[in-house]
PDB file of C-alpha atoms in Angstrom:
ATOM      1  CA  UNK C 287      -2.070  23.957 -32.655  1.00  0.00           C
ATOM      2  CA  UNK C 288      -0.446  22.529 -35.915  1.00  0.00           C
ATOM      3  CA  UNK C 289       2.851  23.150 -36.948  1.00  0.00           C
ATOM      4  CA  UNK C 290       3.093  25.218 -40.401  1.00  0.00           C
ATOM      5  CA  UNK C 291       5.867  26.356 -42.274  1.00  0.00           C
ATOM      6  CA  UNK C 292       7.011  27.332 -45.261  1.00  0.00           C
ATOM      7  CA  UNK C 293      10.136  26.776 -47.830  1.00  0.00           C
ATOM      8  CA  UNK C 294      10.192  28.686 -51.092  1.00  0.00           C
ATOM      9  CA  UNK C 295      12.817  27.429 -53.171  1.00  0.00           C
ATOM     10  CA  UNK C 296      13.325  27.167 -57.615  1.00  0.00           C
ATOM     11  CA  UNK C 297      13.872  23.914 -59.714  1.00  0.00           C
ATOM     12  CA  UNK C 298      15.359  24.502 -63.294  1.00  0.00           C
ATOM     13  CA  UNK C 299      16.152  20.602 -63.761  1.00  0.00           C
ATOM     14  CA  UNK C 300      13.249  19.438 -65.027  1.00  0.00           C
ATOM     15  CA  UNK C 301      11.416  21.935 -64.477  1.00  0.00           C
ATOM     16  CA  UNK C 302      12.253  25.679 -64.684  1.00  0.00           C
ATOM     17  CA  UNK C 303      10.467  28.381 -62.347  1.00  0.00           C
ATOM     18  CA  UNK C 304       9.557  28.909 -58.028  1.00  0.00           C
ATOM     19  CA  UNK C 305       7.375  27.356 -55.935  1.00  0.00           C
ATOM     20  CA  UNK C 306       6.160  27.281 -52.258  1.00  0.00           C
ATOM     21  CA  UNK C 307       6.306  24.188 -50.410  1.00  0.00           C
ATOM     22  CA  UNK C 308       3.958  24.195 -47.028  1.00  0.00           C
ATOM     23  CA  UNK C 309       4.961  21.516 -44.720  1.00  0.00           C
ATOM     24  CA  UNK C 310       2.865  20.270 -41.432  1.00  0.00           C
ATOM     25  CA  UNK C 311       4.587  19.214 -38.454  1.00  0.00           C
ATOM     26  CA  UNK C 312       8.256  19.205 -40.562  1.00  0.00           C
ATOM     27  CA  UNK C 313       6.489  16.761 -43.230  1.00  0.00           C
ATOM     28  CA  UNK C 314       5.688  18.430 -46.678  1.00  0.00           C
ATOM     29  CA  UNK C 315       1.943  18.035 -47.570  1.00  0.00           C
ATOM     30  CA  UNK C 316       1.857  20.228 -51.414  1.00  0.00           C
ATOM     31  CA  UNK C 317       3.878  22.749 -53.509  1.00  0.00           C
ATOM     32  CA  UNK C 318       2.249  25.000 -55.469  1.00  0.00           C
ATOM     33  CA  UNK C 319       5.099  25.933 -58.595  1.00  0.00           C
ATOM     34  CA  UNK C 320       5.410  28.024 -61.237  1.00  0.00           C
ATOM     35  CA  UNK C 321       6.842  26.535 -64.363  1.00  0.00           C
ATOM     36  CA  UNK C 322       8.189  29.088 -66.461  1.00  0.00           C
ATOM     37  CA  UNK C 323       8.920  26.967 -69.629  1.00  0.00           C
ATOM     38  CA  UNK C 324       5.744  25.708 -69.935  1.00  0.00           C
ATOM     39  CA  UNK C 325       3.866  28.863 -68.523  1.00  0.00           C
ATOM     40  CA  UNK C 326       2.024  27.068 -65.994  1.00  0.00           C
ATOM     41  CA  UNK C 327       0.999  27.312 -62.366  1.00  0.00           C
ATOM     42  CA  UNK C 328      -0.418  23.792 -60.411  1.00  0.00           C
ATOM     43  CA  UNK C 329      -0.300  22.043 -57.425  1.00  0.00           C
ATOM     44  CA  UNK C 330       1.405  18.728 -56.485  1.00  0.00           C
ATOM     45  CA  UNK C 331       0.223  17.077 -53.046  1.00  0.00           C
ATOM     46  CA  UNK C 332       2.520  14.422 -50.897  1.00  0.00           C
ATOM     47  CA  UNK C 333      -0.077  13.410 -49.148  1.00  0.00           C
ATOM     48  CA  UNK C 334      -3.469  11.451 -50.332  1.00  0.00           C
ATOM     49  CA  UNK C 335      -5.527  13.980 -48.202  1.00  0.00           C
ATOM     50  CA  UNK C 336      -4.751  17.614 -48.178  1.00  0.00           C
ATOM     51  CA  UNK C 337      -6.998  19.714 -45.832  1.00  0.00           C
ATOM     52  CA  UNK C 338      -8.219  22.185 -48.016  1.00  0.00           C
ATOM     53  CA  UNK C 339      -7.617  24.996 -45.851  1.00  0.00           C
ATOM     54  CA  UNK C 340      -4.009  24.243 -46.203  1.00  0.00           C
ATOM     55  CA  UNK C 341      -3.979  24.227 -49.993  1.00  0.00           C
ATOM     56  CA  UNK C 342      -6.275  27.903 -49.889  1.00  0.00           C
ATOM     57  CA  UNK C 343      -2.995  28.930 -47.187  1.00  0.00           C
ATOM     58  CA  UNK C 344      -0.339  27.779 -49.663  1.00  0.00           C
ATOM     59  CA  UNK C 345      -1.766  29.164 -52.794  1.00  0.00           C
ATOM     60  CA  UNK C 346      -1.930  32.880 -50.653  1.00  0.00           C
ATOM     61  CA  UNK C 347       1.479  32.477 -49.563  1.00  0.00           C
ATOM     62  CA  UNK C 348       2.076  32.098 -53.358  1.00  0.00           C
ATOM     63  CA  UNK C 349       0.687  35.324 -54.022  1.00  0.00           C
ATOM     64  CA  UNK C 350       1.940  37.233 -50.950  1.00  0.00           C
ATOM     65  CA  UNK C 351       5.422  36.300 -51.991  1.00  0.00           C
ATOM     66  CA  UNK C 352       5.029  37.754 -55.925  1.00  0.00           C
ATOM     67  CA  UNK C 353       5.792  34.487 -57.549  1.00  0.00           C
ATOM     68  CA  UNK C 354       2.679  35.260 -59.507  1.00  0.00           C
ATOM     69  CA  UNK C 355       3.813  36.577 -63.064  1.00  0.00           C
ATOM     70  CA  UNK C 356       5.872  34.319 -65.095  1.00  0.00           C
ATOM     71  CA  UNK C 357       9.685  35.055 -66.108  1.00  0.00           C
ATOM     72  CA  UNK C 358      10.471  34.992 -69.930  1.00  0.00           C
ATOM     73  CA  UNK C 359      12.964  32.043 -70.334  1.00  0.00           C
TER      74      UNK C 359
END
């Protein structure tokens, strides 16, 4: 069975908002981030290929946790 966790953590360098970051087996695979500044939700993979059952799993953790709605900056 594979290894899945989760880290949610916020960025206001260059970037200001939340995101979830799903890592496999202790490596991170994608992060799926809310940038409040520029009103914008995406995903960034670390990987070249991304099972897409694991991107589907990140983008519900995403919801599940309320990081959703953006914060006014």
């Amino acid at each position: 069975m594979s290894k899945i966790s989760f880290t949610i953590s916020s960025d206001v360098s260059t970037r200001d908002g939340i995101g979830v970051e799903l890592y496999l087996h202790d490596k991170i695979q994608l992060e799926v981030f809310r940038d409040d500044s520029t009103r914008r939700r995406y995903i960034k993979l670390f990987s070249d290929d991304v099972d897409l059952e694991l991107v589907e799993l990140c983008i519900q953790k995403f919801k599940d946790e309320n990081l959703w709605k953006f914060m006014e900056c």
